Short mmCIF file of C-alpha atoms and ligand atoms in Angstrom, two decimals:
data_model
loop_
_atom_site.label_atom_id
_atom_site.label_comp_id
_atom_site.label_asym_id
_atom_site.label_seq_id
_atom_site.Cartn_x
_atom_site.Cartn_y
_atom_site.Cartn_z
CA MET A 274 13.64 -11.49 -7.20
CA THR A 275 16.66 -9.24 -7.51
CA MET A 276 16.84 -5.50 -6.89
CA ARG A 277 16.99 -4.94 -10.70
CA VAL A 278 13.61 -6.53 -11.15
CA TYR A 279 12.02 -4.11 -8.75
CA GLN A 280 13.77 -1.20 -10.34
CA GLN A 281 12.48 -2.13 -13.86
CA ARG A 282 8.99 -2.42 -12.43
CA LEU A 283 9.21 1.00 -10.94
CA THR A 284 10.58 2.41 -14.27
CA LEU A 285 7.62 0.97 -16.16
CA LEU A 286 5.12 2.33 -13.56
CA ARG A 287 6.68 5.80 -13.74
CA GLN A 288 6.27 5.75 -17.49
CA VAL A 289 2.57 5.11 -17.09
CA LEU A 290 2.23 7.87 -14.40
CA LYS A 291 3.88 10.26 -16.80
CA GLU A 292 1.50 9.24 -19.71
CA GLN A 293 -1.42 9.77 -17.41
CA GLY A 294 -0.28 13.15 -16.18
CA LEU A 295 0.13 12.01 -12.60
CA ASP A 296 2.70 13.20 -10.14
CA GLY A 297 2.51 10.17 -7.97
CA ILE A 298 0.54 7.12 -7.01
CA LEU A 299 -0.68 5.72 -3.67
CA VAL A 300 -0.62 1.90 -3.75
CA SER A 301 -2.83 0.14 -1.33
CA CYS A 302 -3.56 -3.24 -2.99
CA PRO A 303 -1.41 -5.72 -1.07
CA GLU A 304 -0.34 -7.65 -4.23
CA ASN A 305 0.70 -4.57 -5.98
CA ARG A 306 2.59 -3.45 -2.91
CA ARG A 307 4.53 -6.67 -2.96
CA TYR A 308 5.01 -6.68 -6.67
CA LEU A 309 6.56 -3.28 -6.71
CA SER A 310 8.58 -3.29 -3.47
CA GLY A 311 9.18 -6.92 -2.53
CA PHE A 312 7.47 -6.46 0.90
CA SER A 313 5.64 -9.62 1.30
CA ALA A 314 3.31 -8.92 4.27
CA THR A 315 -0.39 -9.63 3.44
CA ASP A 316 -3.44 -7.74 4.81
CA SER A 317 -5.67 -9.69 7.12
CA HIS A 318 -8.61 -7.32 6.51
CA LEU A 319 -9.55 -4.57 4.05
CA ASN A 320 -9.20 -2.06 6.84
CA GLU A 321 -6.05 -3.45 8.35
CA SER A 322 -3.26 -2.59 6.01
CA SER A 323 0.38 -3.64 6.58
CA GLY A 324 1.55 -0.63 4.55
CA PHE A 325 1.18 1.76 1.56
CA LEU A 326 3.51 2.73 -1.15
CA LEU A 327 3.75 6.38 -2.24
CA ILE A 328 5.73 6.51 -5.53
CA GLY A 329 6.62 9.67 -7.46
CA GLN A 330 9.05 10.28 -10.35
CA ASP A 331 12.03 10.53 -8.02
CA ALA A 332 10.94 8.89 -4.76
CA ALA A 333 9.63 5.66 -3.46
CA PHE A 334 8.25 5.40 0.13
CA LEU A 335 6.93 2.55 2.05
CA LEU A 336 4.67 3.66 4.80
CA THR A 337 3.98 1.23 7.47
CA ASP A 338 3.76 0.95 11.30
CA PHE A 339 6.36 -0.15 13.89
CA ARG A 340 5.39 -3.78 13.79
CA TYR A 341 6.65 -4.14 10.30
CA ARG A 342 9.64 -1.89 10.32
CA GLU A 343 12.42 -4.50 10.18
CA TRP A 344 10.57 -6.77 7.82
CA ALA A 345 9.92 -4.01 5.36
CA GLN A 346 13.48 -2.73 5.49
CA ALA A 347 14.80 -6.24 4.89
CA GLU A 348 12.52 -6.96 1.84
CA ALA A 349 12.22 -3.51 0.27
CA PRO A 350 15.69 -2.07 0.07
CA GLY A 351 14.68 0.09 -2.91
CA PHE A 352 12.13 1.96 -0.74
CA SER A 353 12.53 4.47 2.01
CA VAL A 354 10.63 2.86 4.86
CA GLN A 355 8.62 5.48 6.79
CA ILE A 356 6.96 4.57 10.10
CA TYR A 357 3.59 6.19 11.02
CA GLY A 358 3.42 7.03 14.64
CA GLN A 359 0.34 9.33 14.54
CA GLY A 360 -1.56 7.57 11.78
CA MET A 361 -0.90 6.82 8.17
CA ALA A 362 -2.90 9.85 6.88
CA LYS A 363 -0.75 12.36 8.74
CA LEU A 364 2.47 10.84 7.47
CA LEU A 365 1.20 10.54 3.86
CA VAL A 366 0.09 14.21 3.78
CA GLU A 367 3.70 15.12 5.04
CA LEU A 368 5.31 13.04 2.32
CA VAL A 369 3.02 14.32 -0.44
CA ARG A 370 3.87 17.84 0.56
CA GLN A 371 7.63 16.99 0.54
CA LEU A 372 7.40 15.47 -2.98
CA GLY A 373 5.29 18.41 -4.27
CA VAL A 374 2.61 15.83 -5.62
CA GLY A 375 -0.37 17.60 -6.88
CA ARG A 376 -2.16 14.99 -8.91
CA LEU A 377 -2.18 11.71 -6.94
CA GLY A 378 -3.51 8.48 -8.41
CA PHE A 379 -5.14 5.88 -6.07
CA GLU A 380 -6.32 2.43 -6.60
CA ALA A 381 -10.00 2.84 -6.54
CA PRO A 382 -10.91 -0.74 -5.82
CA PHE A 383 -8.41 -0.91 -2.95
CA LEU A 384 -8.76 2.33 -0.95
CA THR A 385 -11.55 2.48 1.55
CA TYR A 386 -13.77 5.51 1.92
CA GLY A 387 -12.70 5.80 5.53
CA THR A 388 -9.02 5.94 4.69
CA TYR A 389 -9.66 8.47 1.90
CA GLN A 390 -11.66 10.64 4.30
CA LYS A 391 -8.90 10.55 6.94
CA ILE A 392 -6.29 11.56 4.34
CA SER A 393 -8.50 14.38 2.97
CA GLN A 394 -9.14 15.72 6.50
CA GLU A 395 -5.39 15.76 7.25
CA ALA A 396 -4.66 17.45 3.94
CA GLU A 397 -7.27 20.09 4.59
CA ALA A 398 -5.94 20.70 8.11
CA ALA A 399 -2.48 21.05 6.63
CA GLY A 400 -3.71 23.39 3.91
CA LEU A 401 -2.65 20.96 1.19
CA GLN A 402 -4.55 20.53 -2.09
CA ILE A 403 -4.48 16.93 -3.32
CA GLU A 404 -6.01 16.25 -6.81
CA TRP A 405 -7.24 12.67 -6.41
CA ARG A 406 -7.33 10.51 -9.55
CA PRO A 407 -8.99 7.13 -9.35
CA LEU A 408 -7.07 4.34 -11.12
CA GLU A 409 -7.92 0.85 -11.97
CA ASN A 410 -5.65 -2.00 -13.27
CA VAL A 411 -2.53 0.21 -13.60
CA VAL A 412 -0.14 -1.98 -11.66
CA GLU A 413 -2.30 -5.01 -12.41
CA GLN A 414 -1.48 -4.54 -16.12
CA LEU A 415 2.12 -4.75 -15.39
CA ARG A 416 1.63 -7.76 -13.17
CA ALA A 417 -0.32 -9.58 -15.84
CA VAL A 418 2.72 -10.14 -18.01
CA LYS A 419 5.04 -12.48 -16.17
CA ASP A 420 8.82 -12.74 -16.28
CA GLN A 421 10.74 -16.04 -16.32
CA GLU A 422 11.22 -16.13 -12.60
CA GLU A 423 7.58 -15.66 -11.97
CA ILE A 424 6.65 -18.29 -14.60
CA SER A 425 8.87 -20.79 -12.88
CA LEU A 426 7.41 -20.03 -9.42
CA ILE A 427 3.83 -20.48 -10.85
CA ARG A 428 4.86 -23.78 -12.51
CA ARG A 429 6.12 -24.97 -9.05
CA SER A 430 2.91 -23.82 -7.36
CA LEU A 431 0.85 -25.77 -9.96
CA ALA A 432 2.99 -28.84 -9.66
CA ILE A 433 2.33 -28.96 -5.91
CA THR A 434 -1.41 -28.55 -6.59
CA GLU A 435 -1.42 -31.36 -9.22
CA ARG A 436 0.48 -33.68 -6.86
CA VAL A 437 -1.83 -33.00 -4.01
CA LEU A 438 -5.04 -33.41 -6.12
CA ALA A 439 -3.77 -36.69 -7.50
CA GLN A 440 -2.87 -37.93 -4.04
CA VAL A 441 -6.09 -36.90 -2.26
CA GLY A 442 -8.24 -37.62 -5.42
CA ALA A 443 -7.12 -41.30 -5.14
CA THR A 444 -8.65 -41.50 -1.64
CA LEU A 445 -12.10 -40.26 -2.43
CA ARG A 446 -14.79 -42.72 -1.50
CA ALA A 447 -18.47 -42.74 -0.62
CA GLY A 448 -19.19 -41.62 2.90
CA LEU A 449 -16.49 -38.94 3.18
CA THR A 450 -17.95 -35.41 3.72
CA GLU A 451 -17.01 -32.58 1.40
CA GLY A 452 -15.38 -30.83 4.50
CA GLU A 453 -13.23 -33.82 5.23
CA VAL A 454 -11.92 -33.92 1.67
CA ALA A 455 -11.31 -30.19 1.80
CA TRP A 456 -9.31 -30.52 5.01
CA ARG A 457 -7.22 -33.38 3.58
CA LEU A 458 -6.39 -31.16 0.61
CA GLU A 459 -5.41 -28.30 2.80
CA GLN A 460 -3.24 -30.56 4.99
CA ALA A 461 -1.55 -32.19 1.99
CA LEU A 462 -0.81 -28.80 0.34
CA ARG A 463 1.16 -27.75 3.45
CA GLU A 464 2.90 -31.04 3.62
CA ALA A 465 3.87 -30.77 -0.08
CA GLY A 466 5.62 -27.51 0.54
CA ALA A 467 2.95 -24.83 -0.14
CA GLU A 468 2.67 -21.88 2.12
CA GLY A 469 -1.02 -22.55 2.11
CA PRO A 470 -3.91 -22.86 -0.23
CA SER A 471 -4.56 -19.94 -2.71
CA PHE A 472 -8.17 -20.06 -1.53
CA PRO A 473 -10.05 -22.54 0.64
CA PRO A 474 -10.31 -25.70 -1.40
CA MET A 475 -13.69 -26.24 -2.91
CA VAL A 476 -15.26 -29.69 -2.83
CA ALA A 477 -18.85 -29.79 -4.25
CA ALA A 478 -20.59 -33.17 -4.47
CA GLY A 479 -23.82 -34.10 -6.25
CA LYS A 480 -26.28 -31.25 -6.58
CA ASN A 481 -23.77 -28.98 -4.82
CA ALA A 482 -21.56 -29.28 -7.94
CA ALA A 483 -24.20 -27.07 -9.76
CA ARG A 484 -22.87 -24.12 -7.77
CA PRO A 485 -19.73 -22.70 -9.41
CA HIS A 486 -18.67 -21.58 -5.97
CA HIS A 487 -19.59 -23.81 -3.01
CA HIS A 488 -18.49 -23.89 0.61
CA PRO A 489 -17.65 -27.53 1.37
CA GLY A 490 -19.95 -28.78 4.24
CA GLU A 491 -21.40 -31.96 5.75
CA ARG A 492 -22.69 -33.51 2.51
CA ARG A 493 -21.26 -36.94 2.01
CA LEU A 494 -19.83 -38.15 -1.26
CA GLN A 495 -21.88 -40.76 -2.98
CA THR A 496 -21.40 -43.01 -5.97
CA GLY A 497 -23.17 -42.11 -9.23
CA GLU A 498 -22.78 -38.28 -9.00
CA PRO A 499 -20.23 -35.66 -10.02
CA ILE A 500 -17.74 -34.24 -7.49
CA ILE A 501 -16.01 -31.03 -8.40
CA ILE A 502 -12.75 -30.10 -6.69
CA ASP A 503 -11.22 -26.71 -7.30
CA MET A 504 -8.06 -25.79 -5.45
CA GLY A 505 -4.68 -24.22 -5.59
CA ALA A 506 -1.47 -23.59 -3.76
CA VAL A 507 0.65 -20.53 -2.88
CA TYR A 508 4.39 -21.07 -3.44
CA GLN A 509 6.71 -18.13 -2.67
CA GLY A 510 3.79 -15.86 -2.96
CA TYR A 511 2.65 -17.22 -6.41
CA CYS A 512 -0.76 -18.85 -6.80
CA SER A 513 -2.07 -21.83 -8.81
CA ASP A 514 -5.71 -22.79 -9.56
CA MET A 515 -6.95 -26.00 -10.89
CA THR A 516 -10.30 -27.86 -11.11
CA ARG A 517 -11.14 -31.46 -11.82
CA THR A 518 -14.42 -33.33 -11.78
CA PHE A 519 -14.46 -36.74 -10.25
CA TYR A 520 -17.14 -39.48 -10.31
CA LEU A 521 -17.37 -42.50 -8.02
CA GLY A 522 -18.57 -45.63 -9.71
CA GLU A 523 -19.33 -46.19 -13.44
CA PRO A 524 -20.27 -42.86 -15.03
CA ASP A 525 -23.77 -42.74 -16.46
CA VAL A 526 -24.60 -41.54 -19.97
CA ARG A 527 -25.52 -38.06 -18.87
CA PHE A 528 -22.31 -37.41 -17.00
CA LYS A 529 -20.24 -38.83 -19.89
CA GLU A 530 -22.07 -36.52 -22.36
CA ILE A 531 -21.62 -33.33 -20.32
CA TYR A 532 -18.04 -34.12 -19.34
CA ALA A 533 -17.20 -34.68 -23.01
CA ILE A 534 -18.66 -31.32 -23.98
CA VAL A 535 -16.77 -29.40 -21.30
CA ARG A 536 -13.58 -31.14 -22.20
CA ARG A 537 -14.01 -30.41 -25.94
CA ALA A 538 -14.67 -26.72 -25.06
CA GLN A 539 -11.53 -26.64 -22.98
CA LEU A 540 -9.39 -28.30 -25.61
CA ALA A 541 -10.71 -25.88 -28.27
CA ALA A 542 -9.72 -22.88 -26.10
CA GLU A 543 -6.27 -24.33 -25.23
CA ALA A 544 -5.62 -24.97 -28.92
CA GLY A 545 -6.75 -21.57 -30.10
CA ILE A 546 -5.74 -18.99 -27.51
CA ARG A 547 -2.68 -16.90 -28.50
CA ALA A 548 -1.18 -13.43 -27.99
CA GLY A 549 -2.91 -10.71 -29.88
CA MET A 550 -6.40 -12.22 -29.35
CA MET A 551 -9.05 -10.24 -27.52
CA THR A 552 -10.18 -11.85 -24.13
CA HIS A 553 -13.83 -12.15 -25.30
CA GLU A 554 -12.64 -13.94 -28.39
CA ALA A 555 -10.69 -16.43 -26.22
CA ASP A 556 -13.86 -16.98 -24.09
CA GLY A 557 -15.74 -17.58 -27.34
CA LEU A 558 -13.51 -20.52 -28.35
CA ALA A 559 -14.90 -22.56 -25.52
CA ARG A 560 -18.29 -20.97 -25.28
CA GLN A 561 -19.26 -21.67 -28.85
CA VAL A 562 -18.70 -25.52 -28.20
CA ILE A 563 -21.01 -25.42 -25.22
CA VAL A 564 -23.60 -23.22 -26.97
CA ALA A 565 -23.57 -25.55 -30.01
CA ALA A 566 -24.25 -28.56 -27.67
CA GLY A 567 -27.27 -26.73 -26.23
CA TYR A 568 -25.83 -25.82 -22.84
CA GLY A 569 -25.02 -22.19 -23.32
CA GLU A 570 -27.21 -21.05 -20.44
CA ALA A 571 -25.57 -23.53 -18.08
CA PHE A 572 -22.03 -21.87 -18.59
CA GLY A 573 -22.70 -18.59 -16.75
CA HIS A 574 -19.23 -17.47 -15.87
CA SER A 575 -16.05 -16.28 -17.70
CA LEU A 576 -13.74 -18.78 -19.36
CA GLY A 577 -10.90 -17.79 -17.06
CA HIS A 578 -8.71 -15.24 -15.27
CA GLY A 579 -5.13 -14.23 -14.71
CA VAL A 580 -3.16 -16.02 -11.97
CA GLY A 581 -0.13 -14.65 -10.23
CA LEU A 582 0.40 -13.04 -6.79
CA ALA A 583 -3.36 -13.17 -6.60
CA VAL A 584 -5.38 -16.21 -7.58
CA HIS A 585 -7.78 -14.05 -9.49
CA GLU A 586 -6.12 -11.23 -11.35
CA HIS A 587 -6.13 -9.27 -14.53
CA PRO A 588 -7.07 -10.11 -17.19
CA SER A 589 -10.46 -11.69 -17.06
CA LEU A 590 -11.27 -13.99 -20.07
CA SER A 591 -14.88 -12.54 -19.94
CA PRO A 592 -17.45 -12.88 -22.72
CA VAL A 593 -18.20 -9.14 -22.36
CA GLN A 594 -16.75 -7.35 -25.42
CA GLU A 595 -16.96 -3.91 -23.73
CA ARG A 596 -14.40 -5.08 -21.08
CA ALA A 597 -12.15 -6.88 -23.55
CA VAL A 598 -8.39 -6.41 -23.48
CA THR A 599 -5.73 -7.90 -25.75
CA LEU A 600 -3.91 -10.98 -24.64
CA GLN A 601 -0.20 -10.60 -24.40
CA ALA A 602 2.74 -13.00 -24.53
CA GLY A 603 3.75 -13.83 -20.91
CA MET A 604 0.22 -13.70 -19.47
CA ILE A 605 -0.83 -16.79 -17.37
CA THR A 606 -4.45 -17.48 -17.30
CA THR A 607 -6.82 -20.33 -16.47
CA VAL A 608 -9.06 -22.09 -18.97
CA GLU A 609 -12.05 -23.29 -16.99
CA PRO A 610 -15.25 -23.97 -18.87
CA GLY A 611 -18.08 -25.63 -17.00
CA ILE A 612 -21.72 -26.78 -17.26
CA TYR A 613 -23.94 -26.45 -14.18
CA LEU A 614 -27.40 -27.98 -13.97
CA PRO A 615 -29.46 -27.35 -10.87
CA ASP A 616 -30.88 -30.68 -9.43
CA TRP A 617 -28.18 -32.60 -11.14
CA GLY A 618 -24.69 -31.15 -10.49
CA GLY A 619 -22.01 -29.86 -12.75
CA VAL A 620 -18.69 -30.48 -14.58
CA ARG A 621 -15.82 -27.92 -14.58
CA LEU A 622 -12.26 -28.49 -15.81
CA GLU A 623 -9.56 -25.93 -15.13
CA ASP A 624 -6.11 -25.79 -16.46
CA MET A 625 -3.49 -22.96 -16.59
CA VAL A 626 -1.86 -21.73 -19.74
CA LEU A 627 1.05 -19.53 -20.62
CA ILE A 628 0.01 -17.22 -23.51
CA GLN A 629 2.64 -17.14 -26.35
CA PRO A 630 2.65 -15.49 -29.69
CA GLU A 631 2.16 -18.78 -31.44
CA GLY A 632 -0.30 -20.27 -29.03
CA ALA A 633 -0.93 -21.26 -25.50
CA GLN A 634 1.42 -23.45 -23.53
CA LEU A 635 -0.34 -25.86 -21.20
CA LEU A 636 1.27 -25.54 -17.71
CA ASN A 637 -0.59 -28.64 -16.33
CA ARG A 638 1.57 -31.73 -16.52
CA ASP A 639 -0.49 -34.45 -15.09
CA ARG A 640 -2.79 -35.91 -17.71
CA THR A 641 -3.99 -38.93 -15.69
CA PHE A 642 -6.95 -36.77 -14.48
CA TYR A 643 -8.71 -37.06 -17.72
CA GLN A 644 -10.00 -40.49 -17.04
CA PHE A 645 -13.23 -39.91 -18.93
CA ASP A 646 -11.60 -38.67 -22.18
ZN1 LIG B 899 -10.26 -22.64 -9.62
ZN1 LIG B 900 -10.07 -20.18 -11.49
#
């Protein structure tokens, strides 16, 4: 990304701050920090941050510690890098005072109570009044609409995932454990040029496939049961996410029936999603197919989610109308309907699409996976 990209992002953010009557924003979400500044460090734990951004109308600071100084300066030339020697809270309070920030927005889902308390105590000791304003999805809304460079990075990330899933998918056989397959996927992702997996690959065989999220374990693959593999790559910071359902041996009637319903639901959504549509309407395109087939109760999660610097990001294609947002051109989301039946297993199919005014463009290229179509 060029300097200009980051400057444009800051300009957009400052407009939002103005509209919301805020003097500044404290950014603590690692993906938002990277999106706005270019500083690519990640956080290993919620309570171990590699840095914070403090952005006002005329200033942009990146607060970090000594270990990250050179890295931050190299990657975030648009920011003034400030090193905290006596704790982040002390430095932040000093900078807030310098900027004359009264109303300070913070990212409610990404600032721990402990950090908030430390800052408040420092502010009090310094006799500074900070009017805290909790924010949600402010930078995330900017991130949701991708530019051309981001779209091409996500395409490459997905291409790696497709190649790896095809390669490892061809080696599936009865007797391998879920964990062994997950490790093959992880290894192949690295060898194919990914920085790593976008989340630990999920391999769920047989009854385990009835759990939408499952931790691959000692269970061995067997013939005559569904195997769900959900995985993704990270390429230059950008994630991909994809699920396919495999079956060893000749599929039985029940599997074929359930697979066909899920695939029909997915195709209905991919054909109908477009910019201007509400997220719950997008979800409904697939959900109505599954409900009509009598499996509504067995599709208990949202149709999809945004994908970008984070594998799960804004917007959520949730069925809940109260949380609905309008889909915009340039958003990239997954389309992942599923049917899960305890004591049997499940089928989930997950593609990625680029939302456009006239429809959704499918980003997946490898069609060979649909062996049951
Ligand atoms: Zn997935
Ligand atoms: Zn997903």
